[in-house]
């Protein structure tokens, strides 16, 4: 049995190291690649009509903030159309209707679009609205975003190149300081938005639309096959299909669009589940097309890393489970050579660490204060492994699920509250397994301390903290919702 555990553990860590080496690849091209040149005009294309699409489903707390911010965009009124794609089933619809009338009276071309059903979820709403869109270009904002007035002037000037199909901006987090949960989320997202998206764009690799905070050329959407609802990440799906058709994407790291981070644990878990499952669904759908294409080999490799990243979660979960008996196996006095060889896996840790190190250093003046969140980010990655592994397996088994949108509560400052509001995220039964995992990893931590396994203690501690943070946070927030 010891041999089986050792072999499985070695394989799991080998696979995780393979995934983690993606960080070194990103850092290499960050330093080596010159920016792909996209000609930007001195002035934006203000003679072009832009349609703003605002897809929403039960967003009563943030919808007015969103509509007000969009109406403050610095763009000629006669060249701006605003579509409220409202699939709501609550009082959001009445709030929107009243706001639309107010903005129409101010001279805005704004329409309130309702469907008879929620078919296709967000993808279905975007596709439905697109058939009525007047604009040659389409900007999309989720309900939790607050675009800056100069958003269109910063993005539209890059469409001077007829092959540019999308311009994406970086997400900024307006409630970063709200709680430890939002701080760790912000840290995690910076790895994607500051390094990964920036490197993919500057090196000419395939990148993705992030679902919001970007502008599409309408012709590009239609040419790529339009929005499809067969995955939970319709944004990633359309992005790859468009680029495989030859369209170019531009990422603006230094142009930011503020957004609200989930402040409640169960809402975050639902979001992570959707993103993870959707990415696996897209990988199954489009990876064969990537490898059959005429893209350069390095682009195919980077794209593969991009699309299969979520597959790491089951191996994180497996390594966490096996790490507890490993403490006892190591102290049996055998397999010393095996454990000495395990030091090679430090490469995976270093690769991930440097990716997030540069993500903070590249855009934050106070990066020294932010990089200390790295251990908590690692703990959170372990704590979310069970939730996200379930998403991976559901996608691999082709089990379809509803698009569960992330609840928004208009949490902008520390004084804002969410516990007394609607849209409570449901607690999943898996939280009780996460609680058992917290107890299980605590046993491993105690054993590592007892046997003085100094090298193993940090891993056990992070696992324990991660599962405790996720499980206790889920239960605590669920109980708060019931008050």
GROMACS .gro file of C-alpha atoms in nm:
model
  483
    1UNK     CA    1   0.000   0.000   0.000
    2UNK     CA    2   0.289   0.235   0.079
    3UNK     CA    3   0.426   0.185  -0.271
    4UNK     CA    4   0.088   0.262  -0.429
    5UNK     CA    5   0.050   0.583  -0.228
    6UNK     CA    6   0.402   0.695  -0.317
    7UNK     CA    7   0.356   0.629  -0.689
    8UNK     CA    8   0.016   0.804  -0.704
    9UNK     CA    9   0.149   1.098  -0.503
   10UNK     CA   10   0.452   1.130  -0.730
   11UNK     CA   11   0.230   1.126  -1.040
   12UNK     CA   12  -0.006   1.387  -0.889
   13UNK     CA   13   0.280   1.623  -0.802
   14UNK     CA   14   0.438   1.570  -1.143
   15UNK     CA   15   0.114   1.674  -1.312
   16UNK     CA   16   0.075   1.975  -1.082
   17UNK     CA   17   0.432   2.079  -1.161
   18UNK     CA   18   0.352   2.054  -1.530
   19UNK     CA   19   0.057   2.289  -1.481
   20UNK     CA   20   0.260   2.524  -1.260
   21UNK     CA   21   0.537   2.560  -1.519
   22UNK     CA   22   0.292   2.775  -1.711
   23UNK     CA   23   0.409   3.053  -1.479
   24UNK     CA   24   0.766   3.029  -1.609
   25UNK     CA   25   0.635   3.036  -1.967
   26UNK     CA   26   0.442   3.356  -1.895
   27UNK     CA   27   0.740   3.518  -1.724
   28UNK     CA   28   0.969   3.420  -2.014
   29UNK     CA   29   0.746   3.586  -2.273
   30UNK     CA   30   0.682   3.880  -2.040
   31UNK     CA   31   1.053   3.961  -2.057
   32UNK     CA   32   1.128   3.847  -2.410
   33UNK     CA   33   0.835   3.946  -2.628
   34UNK     CA   34   0.797   4.282  -2.791
   35UNK     CA   35   0.446   4.422  -2.805
   36UNK     CA   36   0.245   4.321  -3.109
   37UNK     CA   37   0.190   4.653  -3.276
   38UNK     CA   38  -0.170   4.765  -3.317
   39UNK     CA   39  -0.202   5.107  -3.470
   40UNK     CA   40  -0.404   5.335  -3.245
   41UNK     CA   41  -0.552   5.656  -3.375
   42UNK     CA   42  -0.484   5.983  -3.197
   43UNK     CA   43  -0.860   6.022  -3.168
   44UNK     CA   44  -1.123   5.749  -3.119
   45UNK     CA   45  -1.368   5.662  -3.395
   46UNK     CA   46  -1.638   5.899  -3.271
   47UNK     CA   47  -1.826   5.878  -3.600
   48UNK     CA   48  -1.905   5.511  -3.528
   49UNK     CA   49  -2.220   5.397  -3.350
   50UNK     CA   50  -2.151   5.189  -3.039
   51UNK     CA   51  -2.412   4.965  -2.879
   52UNK     CA   52  -2.372   4.908  -2.506
   53UNK     CA   53  -2.517   4.573  -2.395
   54UNK     CA   54  -2.601   4.529  -2.028
   55UNK     CA   55  -2.708   4.168  -1.965
   56UNK     CA   56  -2.874   4.119  -1.627
   57UNK     CA   57  -3.077   3.879  -1.419
   58UNK     CA   58  -3.217   4.000  -1.086
   59UNK     CA   59  -2.976   4.285  -1.015
   60UNK     CA   60  -3.192   4.526  -0.811
   61UNK     CA   61  -2.906   4.658  -0.598
   62UNK     CA   62  -2.663   4.756  -0.874
   63UNK     CA   63  -2.867   4.818  -1.188
   64UNK     CA   64  -2.913   5.191  -1.133
   65UNK     CA   65  -2.542   5.237  -1.063
   66UNK     CA   66  -2.461   5.056  -1.387
   67UNK     CA   67  -2.704   5.251  -1.605
   68UNK     CA   68  -2.590   5.584  -1.458
   69UNK     CA   69  -2.224   5.505  -1.523
   70UNK     CA   70  -2.291   5.396  -1.883
   71UNK     CA   71  -2.485   5.718  -1.948
   72UNK     CA   72  -2.180   5.912  -1.829
   73UNK     CA   73  -1.959   5.765  -2.103
   74UNK     CA   74  -1.785   6.040  -2.297
   75UNK     CA   75  -1.930   5.960  -2.641
   76UNK     CA   76  -2.167   6.148  -2.871
   77UNK     CA   77  -2.527   6.074  -2.770
   78UNK     CA   78  -2.634   6.027  -3.129
   79UNK     CA   79  -2.367   5.758  -3.169
   80UNK     CA   80  -2.454   5.563  -2.854
   81UNK     CA   81  -2.721   5.296  -2.811
   82UNK     CA   82  -2.782   5.128  -2.474
   83UNK     CA   83  -2.952   4.788  -2.454
   84UNK     CA   84  -3.072   4.664  -2.115
   85UNK     CA   85  -3.096   4.287  -2.170
   86UNK     CA   86  -3.319   4.213  -1.876
   87UNK     CA   87  -3.406   3.851  -1.797
   88UNK     CA   88  -3.506   3.936  -1.440
   89UNK     CA   89  -3.793   3.777  -1.251
   90UNK     CA   90  -3.811   4.026  -0.963
   91UNK     CA   91  -3.846   4.400  -0.901
   92UNK     CA   92  -3.530   4.465  -1.105
   93UNK     CA   93  -3.756   4.493  -1.409
   94UNK     CA   94  -3.956   4.777  -1.256
   95UNK     CA   95  -3.638   4.957  -1.147
   96UNK     CA   96  -3.499   4.926  -1.498
   97UNK     CA   97  -3.820   5.045  -1.663
   98UNK     CA   98  -3.828   5.358  -1.448
   99UNK     CA   99  -3.459   5.429  -1.508
  100UNK     CA  100  -3.495   5.381  -1.882
  101UNK     CA  101  -3.776   5.637  -1.898
  102UNK     CA  102  -3.562   5.882  -1.699
  103UNK     CA  103  -3.268   5.840  -1.937
  104UNK     CA  104  -3.487   5.862  -2.247
  105UNK     CA  105  -3.612   6.198  -2.121
  106UNK     CA  106  -3.248   6.308  -2.105
  107UNK     CA  107  -3.201   6.222  -2.471
  108UNK     CA  108  -3.037   5.882  -2.452
  109UNK     CA  109  -3.109   5.608  -2.705
  110UNK     CA  110  -3.179   5.339  -2.444
  111UNK     CA  111  -3.402   5.033  -2.480
  112UNK     CA  112  -3.534   4.782  -2.227
  113UNK     CA  113  -3.529   4.438  -2.391
  114UNK     CA  114  -3.723   4.151  -2.233
  115UNK     CA  115  -3.743   3.787  -2.345
  116UNK     CA  116  -4.018   3.534  -2.284
  117UNK     CA  117  -3.766   3.291  -2.133
  118UNK     CA  118  -3.407   3.271  -2.014
  119UNK     CA  119  -3.296   3.034  -2.287
  120UNK     CA  120  -2.920   3.032  -2.329
  121UNK     CA  121  -2.876   3.245  -2.016
  122UNK     CA  122  -2.624   3.528  -2.070
  123UNK     CA  123  -2.516   3.402  -2.412
  124UNK     CA  124  -2.879   3.383  -2.519
  125UNK     CA  125  -2.949   3.736  -2.401
  126UNK     CA  126  -2.646   3.879  -2.582
  127UNK     CA  127  -2.733   3.698  -2.903
  128UNK     CA  128  -3.095   3.809  -2.883
  129UNK     CA  129  -2.999   4.172  -2.832
  130UNK     CA  130  -2.737   4.164  -3.106
  131UNK     CA  131  -2.998   4.114  -3.377
  132UNK     CA  132  -3.146   4.456  -3.289
  133UNK     CA  133  -2.813   4.634  -3.224
  134UNK     CA  134  -2.759   4.948  -3.429
  135UNK     CA  135  -2.390   4.977  -3.354
  136UNK     CA  136  -2.099   4.857  -3.561
  137UNK     CA  137  -1.929   4.798  -3.226
  138UNK     CA  138  -2.066   4.640  -2.910
  139UNK     CA  139  -1.941   4.709  -2.556
  140UNK     CA  140  -2.052   4.470  -2.281
  141UNK     CA  141  -2.072   4.529  -1.906
  142UNK     CA  142  -2.194   4.294  -1.635
  143UNK     CA  143  -2.413   4.442  -1.364
  144UNK     CA  144  -2.130   4.468  -1.109
  145UNK     CA  145  -1.914   4.693  -1.331
  146UNK     CA  146  -1.882   5.071  -1.331
  147UNK     CA  147  -1.706   5.183  -1.652
  148UNK     CA  148  -1.507   5.505  -1.641
  149UNK     CA  149  -1.628   5.799  -1.856
  150UNK     CA  150  -1.330   5.766  -2.093
  151UNK     CA  151  -1.380   5.391  -2.152
  152UNK     CA  152  -1.488   5.423  -2.516
  153UNK     CA  153  -1.230   5.688  -2.600
  154UNK     CA  154  -0.957   5.462  -2.461
  155UNK     CA  155  -1.071   5.151  -2.646
  156UNK     CA  156  -1.227   5.262  -2.975
  157UNK     CA  157  -0.906   5.409  -3.117
  158UNK     CA  158  -0.765   5.056  -3.160
  159UNK     CA  159  -1.030   4.956  -3.411
  160UNK     CA  160  -0.852   5.147  -3.686
  161UNK     CA  161  -0.713   4.804  -3.780
  162UNK     CA  162  -0.993   4.619  -3.960
  163UNK     CA  163  -0.875   4.282  -3.824
  164UNK     CA  164  -0.910   4.386  -3.458
  165UNK     CA  165  -1.223   4.215  -3.334
  166UNK     CA  166  -1.199   4.288  -2.960
  167UNK     CA  167  -1.042   4.537  -2.721
  168UNK     CA  168  -1.039   4.418  -2.358
  169UNK     CA  169  -0.960   4.627  -2.049
  170UNK     CA  170  -0.822   4.514  -1.713
  171UNK     CA  171  -1.058   4.458  -1.424
  172UNK     CA  172  -1.007   4.683  -1.124
  173UNK     CA  173  -1.160   4.600  -0.786
  174UNK     CA  174  -1.351   4.880  -0.616
  175UNK     CA  175  -1.406   4.682  -0.294
  176UNK     CA  176  -1.059   4.528  -0.265
  177UNK     CA  177  -1.028   4.641   0.099
  178UNK     CA  178  -1.370   4.518   0.208
  179UNK     CA  179  -1.254   4.192   0.369
  180UNK     CA  180  -0.983   3.929   0.363
  181UNK     CA  181  -1.195   3.737   0.114
  182UNK     CA  182  -1.200   4.025  -0.136
  183UNK     CA  183  -0.828   4.095  -0.087
  184UNK     CA  184  -0.734   3.737  -0.174
  185UNK     CA  185  -0.967   3.741  -0.476
  186UNK     CA  186  -0.807   4.059  -0.604
  187UNK     CA  187  -0.461   3.908  -0.559
  188UNK     CA  188  -0.566   3.596  -0.748
  189UNK     CA  189  -0.726   3.785  -1.039
  190UNK     CA  190  -0.418   4.003  -1.081
  191UNK     CA  191  -0.224   3.696  -1.193
  192UNK     CA  192  -0.462   3.660  -1.486
  193UNK     CA  193  -0.518   4.025  -1.573
  194UNK     CA  194  -0.172   4.170  -1.515
  195UNK     CA  195   0.046   3.886  -1.644
  196UNK     CA  196  -0.146   3.623  -1.841
  197UNK     CA  197  -0.371   3.850  -2.048
  198UNK     CA  198  -0.095   4.105  -2.101
  199UNK     CA  199   0.158   3.844  -2.214
  200UNK     CA  200  -0.084   3.664  -2.444
  201UNK     CA  201  -0.171   3.993  -2.611
  202UNK     CA  202   0.182   4.131  -2.646
  203UNK     CA  203   0.323   3.799  -2.769
  204UNK     CA  204   0.045   3.742  -3.021
  205UNK     CA  205  -0.101   3.436  -2.848
  206UNK     CA  206  -0.472   3.360  -2.820
  207UNK     CA  207  -0.637   3.546  -2.533
  208UNK     CA  208  -0.993   3.564  -2.408
  209UNK     CA  209  -1.267   3.818  -2.366
  210UNK     CA  210  -1.342   3.833  -1.994
  211UNK     CA  211  -1.717   3.855  -2.036
  212UNK     CA  212  -1.732   4.226  -1.954
  213UNK     CA  213  -1.525   4.543  -1.976
  214UNK     CA  214  -1.451   4.504  -2.345
  215UNK     CA  215  -1.565   4.618  -2.692
  216UNK     CA  216  -1.636   4.382  -2.981
  217UNK     CA  217  -1.659   4.455  -3.350
  218UNK     CA  218  -2.009   4.328  -3.433
  219UNK     CA  219  -1.884   4.174  -3.759
  220UNK     CA  220  -1.633   3.966  -3.561
  221UNK     CA  221  -1.903   3.817  -3.336
  222UNK     CA  222  -2.118   3.718  -3.633
  223UNK     CA  223  -1.827   3.588  -3.840
  224UNK     CA  224  -1.714   3.366  -3.550
  225UNK     CA  225  -2.057   3.202  -3.527
  226UNK     CA  226  -2.221   3.434  -3.274
  227UNK     CA  227  -2.276   3.362  -2.904
  228UNK     CA  228  -2.331   2.995  -2.815
  229UNK     CA  229  -2.473   2.861  -2.490
  230UNK     CA  230  -2.331   2.506  -2.491
  231UNK     CA  231  -2.067   2.601  -2.232
  232UNK     CA  232  -2.082   2.805  -1.910
  233UNK     CA  233  -1.804   3.036  -2.032
  234UNK     CA  234  -1.953   3.177  -2.349
  235UNK     CA  235  -1.691   3.455  -2.346
  236UNK     CA  236  -1.394   3.216  -2.364
  237UNK     CA  237  -1.572   3.006  -2.626
  238UNK     CA  238  -1.644   3.296  -2.864
  239UNK     CA  239  -1.296   3.441  -2.809
  240UNK     CA  240  -1.119   3.130  -2.933
  241UNK     CA  241  -1.358   3.077  -3.222
  242UNK     CA  242  -1.301   3.437  -3.336
  243UNK     CA  243  -0.923   3.418  -3.317
  244UNK     CA  244  -0.920   3.083  -3.496
  245UNK     CA  245  -1.100   3.267  -3.777
  246UNK     CA  246  -0.813   3.516  -3.793
  247UNK     CA  247  -0.944   3.806  -3.582
  248UNK     CA  248  -0.697   3.994  -3.362
  249UNK     CA  249  -0.753   4.091  -2.999
  250UNK     CA  250  -0.602   4.384  -2.809
  251UNK     CA  251  -0.556   4.387  -2.432
  252UNK     CA  252  -0.509   4.717  -2.250
  253UNK     CA  253  -0.341   4.643  -1.918
  254UNK     CA  254  -0.321   5.008  -1.822
  255UNK     CA  255  -0.686   5.086  -1.893
  256UNK     CA  256  -0.897   4.962  -1.605
  257UNK     CA  257  -1.269   4.911  -1.549
  258UNK     CA  258  -1.380   4.898  -1.184
  259UNK     CA  259  -1.595   4.609  -1.064
  260UNK     CA  260  -1.739   4.468  -0.744
  261UNK     CA  261  -1.588   4.147  -0.605
  262UNK     CA  262  -1.813   3.886  -0.438
  263UNK     CA  263  -1.816   3.952  -0.063
  264UNK     CA  264  -1.989   3.628   0.036
  265UNK     CA  265  -1.819   3.287   0.033
  266UNK     CA  266  -2.100   3.083  -0.124
  267UNK     CA  267  -2.140   3.340  -0.403
  268UNK     CA  268  -1.768   3.314  -0.475
  269UNK     CA  269  -1.785   2.934  -0.478
  270UNK     CA  270  -2.069   2.945  -0.729
  271UNK     CA  271  -1.868   3.181  -0.948
  272UNK     CA  272  -1.556   2.963  -0.927
  273UNK     CA  273  -1.761   2.654  -1.007
  274UNK     CA  274  -1.905   2.818  -1.318
  275UNK     CA  275  -1.569   2.946  -1.442
  276UNK     CA  276  -1.397   2.611  -1.380
  277UNK     CA  277  -1.668   2.399  -1.540
  278UNK     CA  278  -1.703   2.633  -1.835
  279UNK     CA  279  -1.330   2.632  -1.908
  280UNK     CA  280  -1.323   2.252  -1.914
  281UNK     CA  281  -1.626   2.250  -2.145
  282UNK     CA  282  -1.452   2.491  -2.382
  283UNK     CA  283  -1.131   2.285  -2.375
  284UNK     CA  284  -1.325   1.977  -2.485
  285UNK     CA  285  -1.499   2.174  -2.757
  286UNK     CA  286  -1.213   2.377  -2.901
  287UNK     CA  287  -0.874   2.220  -2.822
  288UNK     CA  288  -0.902   1.984  -3.121
  289UNK     CA  289  -0.966   2.289  -3.341
  290UNK     CA  290  -0.661   2.465  -3.195
  291UNK     CA  291  -0.432   2.173  -3.278
  292UNK     CA  292  -0.579   2.128  -3.626
  293UNK     CA  293  -0.523   2.496  -3.704
  294UNK     CA  294  -0.220   2.651  -3.875
  295UNK     CA  295  -0.118   2.841  -3.562
  296UNK     CA  296   0.252   2.829  -3.461
  297UNK     CA  297   0.343   2.543  -3.228
  298UNK     CA  298   0.423   2.778  -2.937
  299UNK     CA  299   0.079   2.937  -2.971
  300UNK     CA  300  -0.084   2.593  -2.961
  301UNK     CA  301   0.113   2.503  -2.648
  302UNK     CA  302   0.028   2.827  -2.465
  303UNK     CA  303  -0.338   2.790  -2.569
  304UNK     CA  304  -0.342   2.436  -2.433
  305UNK     CA  305  -0.209   2.554  -2.098
  306UNK     CA  306  -0.475   2.825  -2.102
  307UNK     CA  307  -0.764   2.587  -2.166
  308UNK     CA  308  -0.662   2.297  -1.941
  309UNK     CA  309  -0.558   2.495  -1.634
  310UNK     CA  310  -0.873   2.395  -1.445
  311UNK     CA  311  -0.779   2.026  -1.473
  312UNK     CA  312  -0.524   2.089  -1.196
  313UNK     CA  313  -0.785   2.100  -0.919
  314UNK     CA  314  -0.848   1.723  -0.888
  315UNK     CA  315  -0.473   1.672  -0.853
  316UNK     CA  316  -0.452   1.942  -0.586
  317UNK     CA  317  -0.726   1.757  -0.400
  318UNK     CA  318  -0.558   1.421  -0.447
  319UNK     CA  319  -0.217   1.544  -0.328
  320UNK     CA  320  -0.380   1.699  -0.020
  321UNK     CA  321  -0.549   1.369   0.068
  322UNK     CA  322  -0.231   1.166   0.018
  323UNK     CA  323  -0.007   1.407   0.205
  324UNK     CA  324  -0.144   1.296   0.542
  325UNK     CA  325  -0.050   0.925   0.520
  326UNK     CA  326   0.277   1.035   0.361
  327UNK     CA  327   0.388   1.182   0.694
  328UNK     CA  328   0.358   0.841   0.858
  329UNK     CA  329   0.517   0.659   0.562
  330UNK     CA  330   0.818   0.888   0.572
  331UNK     CA  331   0.870   0.823   0.942
  332UNK     CA  332   0.865   0.447   0.892
  333UNK     CA  333   1.232   0.477   0.804
  334UNK     CA  334   1.201   0.359   0.443
  335UNK     CA  335   1.189   0.528   0.101
  336UNK     CA  336   1.446   0.792   0.191
  337UNK     CA  337   1.566   0.825  -0.167
  338UNK     CA  338   1.210   0.884  -0.283
  339UNK     CA  339   1.159   1.174  -0.044
  340UNK     CA  340   1.495   1.326  -0.135
  341UNK     CA  341   1.390   1.324  -0.501
  342UNK     CA  342   1.070   1.508  -0.413
  343UNK     CA  343   1.264   1.833  -0.380
  344UNK     CA  344   1.242   1.875  -0.759
  345UNK     CA  345   0.879   1.977  -0.717
  346UNK     CA  346   0.985   2.307  -0.562
  347UNK     CA  347   1.000   2.427  -0.924
  348UNK     CA  348   0.622   2.433  -0.937
  349UNK     CA  349   0.603   2.651  -0.628
  350UNK     CA  350   0.866   2.893  -0.759
  351UNK     CA  351   0.695   2.921  -1.099
  352UNK     CA  352   0.362   3.014  -0.944
  353UNK     CA  353   0.518   3.247  -0.688
  354UNK     CA  354   0.709   3.451  -0.947
  355UNK     CA  355   0.402   3.486  -1.169
  356UNK     CA  356   0.209   3.647  -0.882
  357UNK     CA  357   0.513   3.840  -0.765
  358UNK     CA  358   0.544   4.016  -1.100
  359UNK     CA  359   0.166   4.058  -1.121
  360UNK     CA  360   0.181   4.275  -0.809
  361UNK     CA  361   0.508   4.449  -0.892
  362UNK     CA  362   0.404   4.549  -1.245
  363UNK     CA  363   0.098   4.757  -1.152
  364UNK     CA  364   0.092   4.823  -0.778
  365UNK     CA  365   0.316   5.077  -0.608
  366UNK     CA  366   0.253   4.905  -0.273
  367UNK     CA  367   0.331   4.559  -0.413
  368UNK     CA  368   0.537   4.471  -0.104
  369UNK     CA  369   0.221   4.491   0.105
  370UNK     CA  370   0.021   4.285  -0.142
  371UNK     CA  371   0.267   4.000  -0.203
  372UNK     CA  372   0.227   3.889   0.159
  373UNK     CA  373  -0.117   3.763   0.053
  374UNK     CA  374   0.049   3.486  -0.149
  375UNK     CA  375   0.033   3.221   0.130
  376UNK     CA  376  -0.337   3.297   0.175
  377UNK     CA  377  -0.389   3.268  -0.201
  378UNK     CA  378  -0.220   2.926  -0.192
  379UNK     CA  379  -0.435   2.821   0.103
  380UNK     CA  380  -0.747   2.935  -0.080
  381UNK     CA  381  -0.648   2.739  -0.392
  382UNK     CA  382  -0.629   2.426  -0.178
  383UNK     CA  383  -0.953   2.505   0.003
  384UNK     CA  384  -1.140   2.552  -0.325
  385UNK     CA  385  -1.002   2.229  -0.475
  386UNK     CA  386  -1.303   2.018  -0.376
  387UNK     CA  387  -1.557   2.269  -0.510
  388UNK     CA  388  -1.368   2.314  -0.836
  389UNK     CA  389  -1.287   1.943  -0.878
  390UNK     CA  390  -1.659   1.875  -0.873
  391UNK     CA  391  -1.693   2.127  -1.156
  392UNK     CA  392  -1.419   1.952  -1.356
  393UNK     CA  393  -1.578   1.610  -1.323
  394UNK     CA  394  -1.925   1.740  -1.414
  395UNK     CA  395  -1.782   1.894  -1.731
  396UNK     CA  396  -1.591   1.580  -1.823
  397UNK     CA  397  -1.909   1.376  -1.777
  398UNK     CA  398  -2.109   1.623  -1.990
  399UNK     CA  399  -2.346   1.705  -1.706
  400UNK     CA  400  -2.513   2.031  -1.799
  401UNK     CA  401  -2.608   2.282  -1.532
  402UNK     CA  402  -2.777   2.619  -1.504
  403UNK     CA  403  -2.580   2.942  -1.544
  404UNK     CA  404  -2.579   3.051  -1.178
  405UNK     CA  405  -2.501   3.419  -1.179
  406UNK     CA  406  -2.295   3.575  -0.900
  407UNK     CA  407  -2.513   3.781  -0.660
  408UNK     CA  408  -2.422   4.149  -0.637
  409UNK     CA  409  -2.505   4.365  -0.336
  410UNK     CA  410  -2.347   4.704  -0.414
  411UNK     CA  411  -2.059   4.646  -0.174
  412UNK     CA  412  -1.824   4.939  -0.230
  413UNK     CA  413  -1.691   5.023   0.118
  414UNK     CA  414  -1.643   4.857   0.454
  415UNK     CA  415  -1.967   5.006   0.587
  416UNK     CA  416  -2.177   4.833   0.319
  417UNK     CA  417  -2.363   4.515   0.418
  418UNK     CA  418  -2.491   4.214   0.230
  419UNK     CA  419  -2.648   4.003   0.507
  420UNK     CA  420  -2.980   4.188   0.504
  421UNK     CA  421  -3.030   4.166   0.128
  422UNK     CA  422  -3.190   3.927  -0.119
  423UNK     CA  423  -3.010   3.692  -0.361
  424UNK     CA  424  -2.868   3.458  -0.099
  425UNK     CA  425  -2.633   3.206  -0.257
  426UNK     CA  426  -2.728   2.847  -0.182
  427UNK     CA  427  -2.499   2.637   0.035
  428UNK     CA  428  -2.392   2.312  -0.129
  429UNK     CA  429  -2.372   1.979   0.052
  430UNK     CA  430  -2.001   1.965  -0.037
  431UNK     CA  431  -1.935   2.221   0.239
  432UNK     CA  432  -1.967   1.939   0.493
  433UNK     CA  433  -1.703   1.740   0.307
  434UNK     CA  434  -1.484   2.052   0.311
  435UNK     CA  435  -1.535   2.067   0.687
  436UNK     CA  436  -1.422   1.705   0.714
  437UNK     CA  437  -1.121   1.792   0.499
  438UNK     CA  438  -1.035   2.072   0.744
  439UNK     CA  439  -1.035   1.818   1.028
  440UNK     CA  440  -0.841   1.566   0.818
  441UNK     CA  441  -0.571   1.818   0.723
  442UNK     CA  442  -0.547   1.924   1.088
  443UNK     CA  443  -0.452   1.564   1.171
  444UNK     CA  444  -0.179   1.587   0.909
  445UNK     CA  445  -0.056   1.915   1.056
  446UNK     CA  446  -0.039   1.771   1.408
  447UNK     CA  447   0.144   1.464   1.278
  448UNK     CA  448   0.396   1.676   1.085
  449UNK     CA  449   0.465   1.881   1.398
  450UNK     CA  450   0.492   1.566   1.614
  451UNK     CA  451   0.742   1.404   1.378
  452UNK     CA  452   0.923   1.737   1.327
  453UNK     CA  453   0.874   1.723   0.952
  454UNK     CA  454   0.968   2.087   0.905
  455UNK     CA  455   0.944   2.081   0.525
  456UNK     CA  456   0.593   1.932   0.537
  457UNK     CA  457   0.447   2.164   0.801
  458UNK     CA  458   0.383   2.463   0.567
  459UNK     CA  459   0.187   2.248   0.321
  460UNK     CA  460  -0.026   2.094   0.596
  461UNK     CA  461  -0.081   2.434   0.754
  462UNK     CA  462  -0.194   2.591   0.426
  463UNK     CA  463  -0.426   2.297   0.355
  464UNK     CA  464  -0.581   2.323   0.700
  465UNK     CA  465  -0.622   2.701   0.674
  466UNK     CA  466  -0.767   2.674   0.323
  467UNK     CA  467  -1.034   2.417   0.404
  468UNK     CA  468  -1.115   2.586   0.734
  469UNK     CA  469  -1.149   2.926   0.566
  470UNK     CA  470  -1.373   2.790   0.289
  471UNK     CA  471  -1.593   2.556   0.495
  472UNK     CA  472  -1.635   2.775   0.802
  473UNK     CA  473  -1.680   3.081   0.582
  474UNK     CA  474  -1.951   2.904   0.382
  475UNK     CA  475  -2.140   2.798   0.696
  476UNK     CA  476  -2.094   3.135   0.865
  477UNK     CA  477  -2.222   3.329   0.564
  478UNK     CA  478  -2.511   3.086   0.514
  479UNK     CA  479  -2.619   3.130   0.877
  480UNK     CA  480  -2.587   3.508   0.845
  481UNK     CA  481  -2.819   3.493   0.544
  482UNK     CA  482  -3.091   3.330   0.753
  483UNK     CA  483  -3.099   3.604   1.014
   0.00000   0.00000   0.00000
